[in-house]
Tab-separated table of C-alpha atoms in Angstrom:
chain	number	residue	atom	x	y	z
B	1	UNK	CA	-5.308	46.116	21.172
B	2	UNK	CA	-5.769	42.376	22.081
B	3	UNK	CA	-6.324	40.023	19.582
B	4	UNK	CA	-9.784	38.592	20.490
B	5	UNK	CA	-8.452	34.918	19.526
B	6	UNK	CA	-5.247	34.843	21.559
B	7	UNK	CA	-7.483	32.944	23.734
B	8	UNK	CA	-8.899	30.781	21.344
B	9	UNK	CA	-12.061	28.907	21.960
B	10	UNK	CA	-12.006	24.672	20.730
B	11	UNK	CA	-12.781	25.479	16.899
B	12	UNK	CA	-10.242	28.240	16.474
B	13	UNK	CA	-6.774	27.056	15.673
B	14	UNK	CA	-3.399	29.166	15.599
B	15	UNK	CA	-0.859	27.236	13.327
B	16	UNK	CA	2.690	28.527	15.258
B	17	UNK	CA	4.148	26.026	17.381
B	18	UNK	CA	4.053	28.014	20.962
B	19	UNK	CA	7.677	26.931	21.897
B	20	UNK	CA	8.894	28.014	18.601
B	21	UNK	CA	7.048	31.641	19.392
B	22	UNK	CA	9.066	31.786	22.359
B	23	UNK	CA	12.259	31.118	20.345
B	24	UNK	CA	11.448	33.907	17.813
B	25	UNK	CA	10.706	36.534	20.312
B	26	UNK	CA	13.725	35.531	22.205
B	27	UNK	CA	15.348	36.209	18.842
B	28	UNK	CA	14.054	39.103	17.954
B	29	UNK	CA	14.981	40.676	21.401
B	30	UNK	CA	18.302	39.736	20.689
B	31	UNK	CA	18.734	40.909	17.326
B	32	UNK	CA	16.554	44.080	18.037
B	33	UNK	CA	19.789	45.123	20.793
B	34	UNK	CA	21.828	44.319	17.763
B	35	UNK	CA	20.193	46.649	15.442
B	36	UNK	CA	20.053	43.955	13.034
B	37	UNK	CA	16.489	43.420	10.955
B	38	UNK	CA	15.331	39.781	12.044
B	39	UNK	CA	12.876	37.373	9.492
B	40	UNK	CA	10.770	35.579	12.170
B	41	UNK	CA	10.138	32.277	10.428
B	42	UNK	CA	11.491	30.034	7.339
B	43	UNK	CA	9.344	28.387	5.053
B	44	UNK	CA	9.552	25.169	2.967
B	45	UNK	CA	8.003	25.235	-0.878
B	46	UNK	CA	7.471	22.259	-2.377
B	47	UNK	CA	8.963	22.121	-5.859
B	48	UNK	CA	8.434	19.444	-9.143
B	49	UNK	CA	11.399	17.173	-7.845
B	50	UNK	CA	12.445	18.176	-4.935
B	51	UNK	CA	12.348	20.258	-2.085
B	52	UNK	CA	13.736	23.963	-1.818
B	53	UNK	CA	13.608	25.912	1.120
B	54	UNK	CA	12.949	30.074	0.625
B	55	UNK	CA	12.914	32.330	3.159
B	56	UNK	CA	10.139	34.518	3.273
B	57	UNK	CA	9.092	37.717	4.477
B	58	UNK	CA	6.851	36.826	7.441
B	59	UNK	CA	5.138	39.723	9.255
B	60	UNK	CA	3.213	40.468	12.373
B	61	UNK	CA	-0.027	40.886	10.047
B	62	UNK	CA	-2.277	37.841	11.489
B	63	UNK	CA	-5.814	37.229	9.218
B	64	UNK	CA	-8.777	34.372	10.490
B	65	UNK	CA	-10.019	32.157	7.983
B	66	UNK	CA	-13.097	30.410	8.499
B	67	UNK	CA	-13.505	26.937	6.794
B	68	UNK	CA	-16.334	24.879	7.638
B	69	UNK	CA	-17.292	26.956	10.913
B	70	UNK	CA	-13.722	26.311	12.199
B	71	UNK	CA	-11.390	29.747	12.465
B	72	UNK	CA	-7.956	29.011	11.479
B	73	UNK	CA	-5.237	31.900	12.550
B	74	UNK	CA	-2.727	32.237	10.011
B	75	UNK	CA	0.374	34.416	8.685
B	76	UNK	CA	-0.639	35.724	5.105
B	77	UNK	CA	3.050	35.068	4.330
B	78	UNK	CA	2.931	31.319	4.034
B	79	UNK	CA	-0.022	31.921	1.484
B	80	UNK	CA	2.469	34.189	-0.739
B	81	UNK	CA	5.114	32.260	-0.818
B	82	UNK	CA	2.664	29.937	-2.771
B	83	UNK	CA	1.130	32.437	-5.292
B	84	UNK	CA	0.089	29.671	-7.669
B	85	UNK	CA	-2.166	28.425	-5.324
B	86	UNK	CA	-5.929	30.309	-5.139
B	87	UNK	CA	-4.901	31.195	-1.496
B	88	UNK	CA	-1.738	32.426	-2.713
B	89	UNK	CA	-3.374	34.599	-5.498
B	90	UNK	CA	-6.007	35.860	-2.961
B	91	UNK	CA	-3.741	37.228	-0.784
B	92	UNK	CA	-0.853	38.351	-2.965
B	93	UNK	CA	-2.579	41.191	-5.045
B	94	UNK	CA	-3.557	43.677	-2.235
B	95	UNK	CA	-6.447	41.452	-0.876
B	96	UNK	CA	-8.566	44.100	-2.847
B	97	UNK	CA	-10.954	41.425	-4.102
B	98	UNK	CA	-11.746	40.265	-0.401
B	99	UNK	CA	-14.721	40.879	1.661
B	100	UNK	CA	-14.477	39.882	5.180
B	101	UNK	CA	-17.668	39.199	7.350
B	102	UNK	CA	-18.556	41.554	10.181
B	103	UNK	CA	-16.084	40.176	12.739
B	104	UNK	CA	-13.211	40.706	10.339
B	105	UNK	CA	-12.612	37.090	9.070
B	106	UNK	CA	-12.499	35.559	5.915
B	107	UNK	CA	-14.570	32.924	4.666
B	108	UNK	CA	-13.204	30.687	2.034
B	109	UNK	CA	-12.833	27.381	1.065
B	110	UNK	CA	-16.787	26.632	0.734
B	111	UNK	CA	-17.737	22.218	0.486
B	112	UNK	CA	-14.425	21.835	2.312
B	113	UNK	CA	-14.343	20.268	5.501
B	114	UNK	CA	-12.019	22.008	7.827
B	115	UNK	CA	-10.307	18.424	8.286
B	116	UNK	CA	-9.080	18.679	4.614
B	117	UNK	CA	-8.458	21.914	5.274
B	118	UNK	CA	-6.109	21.527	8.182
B	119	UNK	CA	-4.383	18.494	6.310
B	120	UNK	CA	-3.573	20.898	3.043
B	121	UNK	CA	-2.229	23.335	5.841
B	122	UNK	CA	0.524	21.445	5.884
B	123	UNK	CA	1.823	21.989	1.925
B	124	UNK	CA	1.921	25.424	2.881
B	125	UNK	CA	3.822	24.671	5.823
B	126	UNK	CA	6.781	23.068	3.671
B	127	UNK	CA	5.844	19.375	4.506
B	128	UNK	CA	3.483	16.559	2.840
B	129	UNK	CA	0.040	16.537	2.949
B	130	UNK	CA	-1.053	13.549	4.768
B	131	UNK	CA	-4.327	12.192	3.773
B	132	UNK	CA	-6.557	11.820	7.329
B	133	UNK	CA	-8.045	8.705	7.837
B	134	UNK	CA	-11.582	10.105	8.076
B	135	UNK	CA	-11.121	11.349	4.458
B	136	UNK	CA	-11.205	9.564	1.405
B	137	UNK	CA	-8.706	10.120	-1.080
B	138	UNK	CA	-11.232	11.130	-3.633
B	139	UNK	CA	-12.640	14.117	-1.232
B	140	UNK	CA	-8.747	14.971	-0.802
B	141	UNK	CA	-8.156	15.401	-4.115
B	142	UNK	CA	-11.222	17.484	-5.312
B	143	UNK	CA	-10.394	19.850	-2.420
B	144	UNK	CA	-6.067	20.045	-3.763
B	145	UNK	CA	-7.911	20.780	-7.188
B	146	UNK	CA	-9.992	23.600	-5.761
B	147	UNK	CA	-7.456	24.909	-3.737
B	148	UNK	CA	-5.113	24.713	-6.998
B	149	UNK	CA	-2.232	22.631	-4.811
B	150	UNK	CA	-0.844	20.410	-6.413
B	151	UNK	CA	-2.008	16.957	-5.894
B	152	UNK	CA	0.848	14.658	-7.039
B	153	UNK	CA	3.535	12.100	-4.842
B	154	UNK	CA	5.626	14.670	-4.002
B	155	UNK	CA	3.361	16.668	-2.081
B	156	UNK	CA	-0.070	14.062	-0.836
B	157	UNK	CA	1.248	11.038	1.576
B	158	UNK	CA	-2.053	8.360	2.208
B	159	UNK	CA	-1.869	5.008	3.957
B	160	UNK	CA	-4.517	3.815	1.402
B	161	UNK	CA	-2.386	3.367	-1.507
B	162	UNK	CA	-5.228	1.857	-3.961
B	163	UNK	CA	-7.016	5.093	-3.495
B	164	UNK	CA	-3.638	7.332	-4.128
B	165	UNK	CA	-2.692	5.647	-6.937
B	166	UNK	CA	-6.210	5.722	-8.743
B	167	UNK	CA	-6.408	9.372	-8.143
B	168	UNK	CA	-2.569	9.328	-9.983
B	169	UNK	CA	-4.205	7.494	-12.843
B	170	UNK	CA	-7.117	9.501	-13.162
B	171	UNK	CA	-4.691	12.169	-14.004
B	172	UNK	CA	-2.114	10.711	-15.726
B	173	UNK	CA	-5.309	9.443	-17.729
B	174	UNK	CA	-6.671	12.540	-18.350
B	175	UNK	CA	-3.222	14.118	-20.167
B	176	UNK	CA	-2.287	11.169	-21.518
B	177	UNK	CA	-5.884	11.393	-23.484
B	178	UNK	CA	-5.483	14.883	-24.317
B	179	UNK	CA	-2.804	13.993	-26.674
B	180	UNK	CA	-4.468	11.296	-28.113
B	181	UNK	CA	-7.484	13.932	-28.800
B	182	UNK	CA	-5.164	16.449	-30.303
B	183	UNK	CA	-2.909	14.646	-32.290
B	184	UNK	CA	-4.448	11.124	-33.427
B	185	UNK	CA	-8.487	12.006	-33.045
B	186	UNK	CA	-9.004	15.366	-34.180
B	187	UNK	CA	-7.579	15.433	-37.825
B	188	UNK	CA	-10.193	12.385	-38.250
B	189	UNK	CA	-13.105	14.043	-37.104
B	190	UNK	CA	-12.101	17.255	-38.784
B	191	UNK	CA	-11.965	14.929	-42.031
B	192	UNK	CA	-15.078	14.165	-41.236
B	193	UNK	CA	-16.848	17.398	-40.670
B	194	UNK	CA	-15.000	18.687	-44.342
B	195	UNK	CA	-16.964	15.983	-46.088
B	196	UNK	CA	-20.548	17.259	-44.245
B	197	UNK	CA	-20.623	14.879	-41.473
B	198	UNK	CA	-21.959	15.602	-38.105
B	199	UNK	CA	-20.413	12.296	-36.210
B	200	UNK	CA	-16.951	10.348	-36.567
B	201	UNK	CA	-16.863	6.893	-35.322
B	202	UNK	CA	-12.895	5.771	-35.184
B	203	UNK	CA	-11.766	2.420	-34.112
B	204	UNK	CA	-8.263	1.891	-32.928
B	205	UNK	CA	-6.080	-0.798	-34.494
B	206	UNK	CA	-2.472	-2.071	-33.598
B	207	UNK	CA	0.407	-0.597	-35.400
B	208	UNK	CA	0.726	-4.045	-37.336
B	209	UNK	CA	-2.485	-4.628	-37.995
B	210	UNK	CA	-3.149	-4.581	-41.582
B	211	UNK	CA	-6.766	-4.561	-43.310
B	212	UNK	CA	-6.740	-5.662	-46.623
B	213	UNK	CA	-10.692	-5.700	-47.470
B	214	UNK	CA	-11.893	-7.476	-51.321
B	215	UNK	CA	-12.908	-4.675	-53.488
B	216	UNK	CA	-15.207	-6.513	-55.312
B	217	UNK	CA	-16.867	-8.095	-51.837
B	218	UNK	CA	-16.341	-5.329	-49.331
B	219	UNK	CA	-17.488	-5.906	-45.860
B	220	UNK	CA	-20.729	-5.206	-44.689
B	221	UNK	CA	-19.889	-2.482	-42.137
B	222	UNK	CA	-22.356	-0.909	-39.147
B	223	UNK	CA	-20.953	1.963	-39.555
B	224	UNK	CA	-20.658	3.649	-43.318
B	225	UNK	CA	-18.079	6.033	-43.075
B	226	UNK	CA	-16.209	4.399	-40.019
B	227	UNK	CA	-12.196	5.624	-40.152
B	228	UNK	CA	-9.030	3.853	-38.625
B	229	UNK	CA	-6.273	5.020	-36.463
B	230	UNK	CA	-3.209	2.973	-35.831
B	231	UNK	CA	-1.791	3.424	-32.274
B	232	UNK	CA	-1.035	0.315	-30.057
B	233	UNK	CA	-0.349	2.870	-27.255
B	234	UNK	CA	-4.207	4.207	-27.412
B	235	UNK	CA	-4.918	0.512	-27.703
B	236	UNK	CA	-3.450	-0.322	-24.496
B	237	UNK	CA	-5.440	2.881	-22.963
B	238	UNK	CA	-8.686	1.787	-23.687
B	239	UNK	CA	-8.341	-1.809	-22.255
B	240	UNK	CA	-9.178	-0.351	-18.999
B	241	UNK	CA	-12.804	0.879	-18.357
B	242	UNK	CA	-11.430	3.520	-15.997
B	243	UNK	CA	-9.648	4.774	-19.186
B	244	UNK	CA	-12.768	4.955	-21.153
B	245	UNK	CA	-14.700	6.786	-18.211
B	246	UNK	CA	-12.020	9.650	-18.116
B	247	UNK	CA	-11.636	9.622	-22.147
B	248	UNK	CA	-15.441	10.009	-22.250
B	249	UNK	CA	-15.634	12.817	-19.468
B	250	UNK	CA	-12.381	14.668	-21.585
B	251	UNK	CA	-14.393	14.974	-24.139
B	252	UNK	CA	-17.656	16.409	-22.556
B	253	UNK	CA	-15.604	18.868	-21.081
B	254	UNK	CA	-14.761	19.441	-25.150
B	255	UNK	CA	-17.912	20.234	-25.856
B	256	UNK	CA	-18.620	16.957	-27.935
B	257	UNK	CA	-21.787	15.208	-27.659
B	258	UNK	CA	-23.530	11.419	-27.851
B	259	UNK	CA	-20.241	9.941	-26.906
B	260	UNK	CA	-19.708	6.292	-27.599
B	261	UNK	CA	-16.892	4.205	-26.403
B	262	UNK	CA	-16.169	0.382	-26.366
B	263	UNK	CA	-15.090	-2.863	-27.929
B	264	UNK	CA	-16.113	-4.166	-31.407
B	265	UNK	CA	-15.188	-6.513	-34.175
B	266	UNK	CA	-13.562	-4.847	-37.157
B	267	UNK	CA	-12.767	-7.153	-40.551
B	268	UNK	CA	-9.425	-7.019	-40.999
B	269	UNK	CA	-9.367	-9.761	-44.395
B	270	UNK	CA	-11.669	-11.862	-46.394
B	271	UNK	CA	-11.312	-15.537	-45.255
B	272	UNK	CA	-13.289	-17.572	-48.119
B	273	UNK	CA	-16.527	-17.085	-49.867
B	274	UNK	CA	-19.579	-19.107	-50.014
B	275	UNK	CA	-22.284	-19.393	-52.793
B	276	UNK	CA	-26.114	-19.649	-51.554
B	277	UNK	CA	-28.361	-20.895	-53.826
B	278	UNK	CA	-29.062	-18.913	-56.694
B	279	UNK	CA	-25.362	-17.663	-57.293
B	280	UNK	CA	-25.573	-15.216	-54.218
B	281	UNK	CA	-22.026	-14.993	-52.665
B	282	UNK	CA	-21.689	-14.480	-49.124
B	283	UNK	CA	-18.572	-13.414	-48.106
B	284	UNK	CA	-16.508	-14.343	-44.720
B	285	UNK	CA	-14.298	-11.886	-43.197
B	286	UNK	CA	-11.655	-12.317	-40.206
B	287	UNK	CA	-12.764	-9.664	-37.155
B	288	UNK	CA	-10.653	-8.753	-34.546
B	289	UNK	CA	-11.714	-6.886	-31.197
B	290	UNK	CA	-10.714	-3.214	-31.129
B	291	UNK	CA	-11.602	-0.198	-29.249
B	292	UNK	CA	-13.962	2.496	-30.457
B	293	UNK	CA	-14.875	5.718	-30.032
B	294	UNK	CA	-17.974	7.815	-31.616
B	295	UNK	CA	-18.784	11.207	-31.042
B	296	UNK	CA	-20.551	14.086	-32.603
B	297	UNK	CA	-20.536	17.865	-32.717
B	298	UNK	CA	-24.501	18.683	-33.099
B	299	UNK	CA	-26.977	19.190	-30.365
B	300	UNK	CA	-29.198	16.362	-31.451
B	301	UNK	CA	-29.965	14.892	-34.532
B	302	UNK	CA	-32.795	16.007	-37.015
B	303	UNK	CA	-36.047	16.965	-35.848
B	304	UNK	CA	-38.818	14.889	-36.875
B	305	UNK	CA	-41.906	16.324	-38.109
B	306	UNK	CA	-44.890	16.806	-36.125
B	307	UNK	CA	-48.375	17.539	-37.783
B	308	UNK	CA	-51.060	19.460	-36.038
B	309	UNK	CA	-54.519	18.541	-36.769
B	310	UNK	CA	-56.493	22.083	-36.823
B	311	UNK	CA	-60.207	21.879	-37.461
B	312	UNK	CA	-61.923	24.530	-39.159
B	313	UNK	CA	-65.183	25.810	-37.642
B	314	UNK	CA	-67.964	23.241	-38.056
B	315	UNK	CA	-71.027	24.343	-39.764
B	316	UNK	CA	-73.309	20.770	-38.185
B	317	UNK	CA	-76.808	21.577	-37.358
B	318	UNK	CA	-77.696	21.800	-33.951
B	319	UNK	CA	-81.318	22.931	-34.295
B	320	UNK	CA	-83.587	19.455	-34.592
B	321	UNK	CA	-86.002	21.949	-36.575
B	322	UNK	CA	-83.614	22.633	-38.818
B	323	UNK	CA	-82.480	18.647	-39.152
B	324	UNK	CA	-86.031	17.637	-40.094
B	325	UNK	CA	-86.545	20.350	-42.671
B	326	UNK	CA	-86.525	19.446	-46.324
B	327	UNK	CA	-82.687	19.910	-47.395
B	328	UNK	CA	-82.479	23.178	-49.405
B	329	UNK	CA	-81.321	22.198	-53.142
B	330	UNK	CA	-78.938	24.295	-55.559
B	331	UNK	CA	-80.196	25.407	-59.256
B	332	UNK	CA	-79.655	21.859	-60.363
B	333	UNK	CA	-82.113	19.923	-57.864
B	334	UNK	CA	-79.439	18.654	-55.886
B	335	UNK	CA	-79.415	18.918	-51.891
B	336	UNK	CA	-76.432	21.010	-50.627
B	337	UNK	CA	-74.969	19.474	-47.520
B	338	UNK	CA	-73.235	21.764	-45.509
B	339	UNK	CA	-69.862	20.850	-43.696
B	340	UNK	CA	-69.801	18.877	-40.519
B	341	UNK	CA	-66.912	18.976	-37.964
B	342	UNK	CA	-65.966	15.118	-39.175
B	343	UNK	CA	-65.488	16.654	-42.741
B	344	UNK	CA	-62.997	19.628	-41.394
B	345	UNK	CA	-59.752	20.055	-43.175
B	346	UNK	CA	-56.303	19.095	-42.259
B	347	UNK	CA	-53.802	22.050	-41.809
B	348	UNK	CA	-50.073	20.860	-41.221
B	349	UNK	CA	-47.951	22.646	-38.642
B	350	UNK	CA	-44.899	23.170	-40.538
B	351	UNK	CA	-41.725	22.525	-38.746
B	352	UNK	CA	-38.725	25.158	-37.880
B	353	UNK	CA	-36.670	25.732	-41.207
B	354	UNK	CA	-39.310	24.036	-43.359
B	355	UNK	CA	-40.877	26.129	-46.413
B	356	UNK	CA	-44.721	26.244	-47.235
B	357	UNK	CA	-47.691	26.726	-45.080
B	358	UNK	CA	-51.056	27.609	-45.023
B	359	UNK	CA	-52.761	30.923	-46.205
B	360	UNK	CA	-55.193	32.209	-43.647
B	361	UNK	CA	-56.914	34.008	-46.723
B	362	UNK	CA	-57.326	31.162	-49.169
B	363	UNK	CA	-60.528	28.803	-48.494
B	364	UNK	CA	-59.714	25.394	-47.505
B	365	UNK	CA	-62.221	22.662	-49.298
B	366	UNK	CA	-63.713	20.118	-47.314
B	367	UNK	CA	-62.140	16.192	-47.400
B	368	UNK	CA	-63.915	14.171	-49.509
């Protein structure tokens, strides 16, 4: 039976280089009179460092993938010989998880332009991705990351190097923080959750910097339980605001909340001290600029309490009879005045986890 796309209309694409058909079937012929088993094609896989080429078991199987309303005609075999990749894994374990459409075709890749598309073709093809000019080096990216190819020099190729090597940052960024987290942050904030805290706010000093505070005249700090870290490398990492911005987005993906991060003065030594009048000393420390981070591990902070003014049913007169009447008077001559809606009690709505409340049986007394 025909292939219906042999023909192909303008958006369907066959990725086999027609002359280098011919050459294969010519090929085959040959090697078919031979009796010898032929491979049809040789593909290229990228490697950390290099470049090896593996042959790979290409067959007459042909599968339509439809990316952005474009049909792309493709041997499953160059997938495969990628099986890190999410193409790779889709169609190296028995394509059992697939669902084509009516017409046979798969649809993947959803958000990616079929111009990305095309361009990451070409890692599976054995050769460097080369960023389009229509595409920013951003969109590139997020679609490599999706497509789990690997987005590094030795596979992506873009004429706008700014935008390359930001990406490059970004990521080099983003591990480079990860070990900060692990190995410098994280025993500080676990110190601080041992001791009941909720928040840890470090600052980052230089390995030489040395604080030597007065005990007797300690400075007065923002922060009370504030703790140091002594890394000139993370020092040098937070200079950059780009830095900061992946740092801060690491540690969302963490799970922490209210994340801080900046510049701020930290006293490093007393410098002199001056007496005001009436023998108060003020003391003068030396503050340097250093980066720092705060974060905490709770939701949001403590709930403040709310109180819900509840009115109990007013007893006023209404009736203009009844207001004009003599007042009725108890056993001791005195007139009994009833309670008016102005005189209703107060009943507090008692927060989550508080203790106490009011008893619906017990008779609340009117406010004097």
């Amino acid at each position: 039976m025909a292939n219906p796309y042999d023909h192909s209309s303008s958006d369907t694409e066959d990725y086999h280089d027609p002359d280098d058909h011919r050459r294969r079937v010519f090929k085959n012929r040959m090697r078919s009179r031979s009796g010898q088993p032929s491979c049809p094609a040789k593909n290229q896989m990228i490697a950390q460092g290099g470049a090896n080429v593996q042959p790979c078991n290409a067959s007459d199987e042909r599968l339509t993938l439809v990316v952005d309303n474009t049909r792309f005609i493709l041997d499953p075999a160059i997938f495969t010989a990628h099986p890190n990749t999410m193409l790779g894994r889709m169609f190296s374990t028995g394509m059992e998880f697939m669902h084509p459409n009516d017409r046979g075709e798969y649809e993947v890749a959803e958000g990616i332009s079929a111009t990305v598309f095309r361009a990451i073709l070409d890692y599976y093809k054995g050769k460097m991705i080369k960023c389009p000019p229509t595409v920013t080096v951003q969109e590139l990216r997020e679609a490599c990351d999706y497509l789990l190819v690997p987005f590094d020099a030795n596979t992506v190729k873009c004429q706008n190097l700014r935008g390359l090597l930001h990406e490059l940052s970004n990521e080099g960024a983003k591990c480079q923080f990860e070990v900060f987290l692990e190995e410098l942050i994280l025993p500080l904030m676990v110190n601080s959750a041992e001791r009941g805290d909720r928040e840890c706010h470090v600052v980052v000093l230089l390995d030489d910097d040395s604080v030597d505070w007065d005990e007797e005249y300690p400075p007065q700090m923002g922060e009370e339980y504030s703790q140091t870290v002594n890394s000139t490398a993370m020092y040098r990492f937070f200079k950059y605001i780009e830095n900061r911005d992946v740092a801060k987005q690491v540690m969302k993906d963490r799970g922490l909340k209210k994340i801080r991060l900046g510049i701020e003065g930290y006293p490093t030594h007393k410098e002199k001290i001056k007496k005001r009048p009436g023998g108060r000393a003020e003391v003068i420390y030396n503050y340097v600029q250093r980066p720092f981070i705060h974060m905490s591990w709770e939701k949001e902070e403590a709930k403040s309490r709310h109180v819900d003014f509840q009115c109990v049913k007013s007893k006023s007169v209404t009736n203009l009879a009844e207001a004009t009447a003599d007042p009725v008077l108890d056993a001791g001559g005195n007139p009994i005045i009833p309670m008016g809606g102005a005189e209703a009690a107060v009943v507090a709505d008692v927060e989550e986890g508080a203790v106490g409340g009011v008893d619906p049986l017990v008779p609340v007394a009117p406010v004097e």
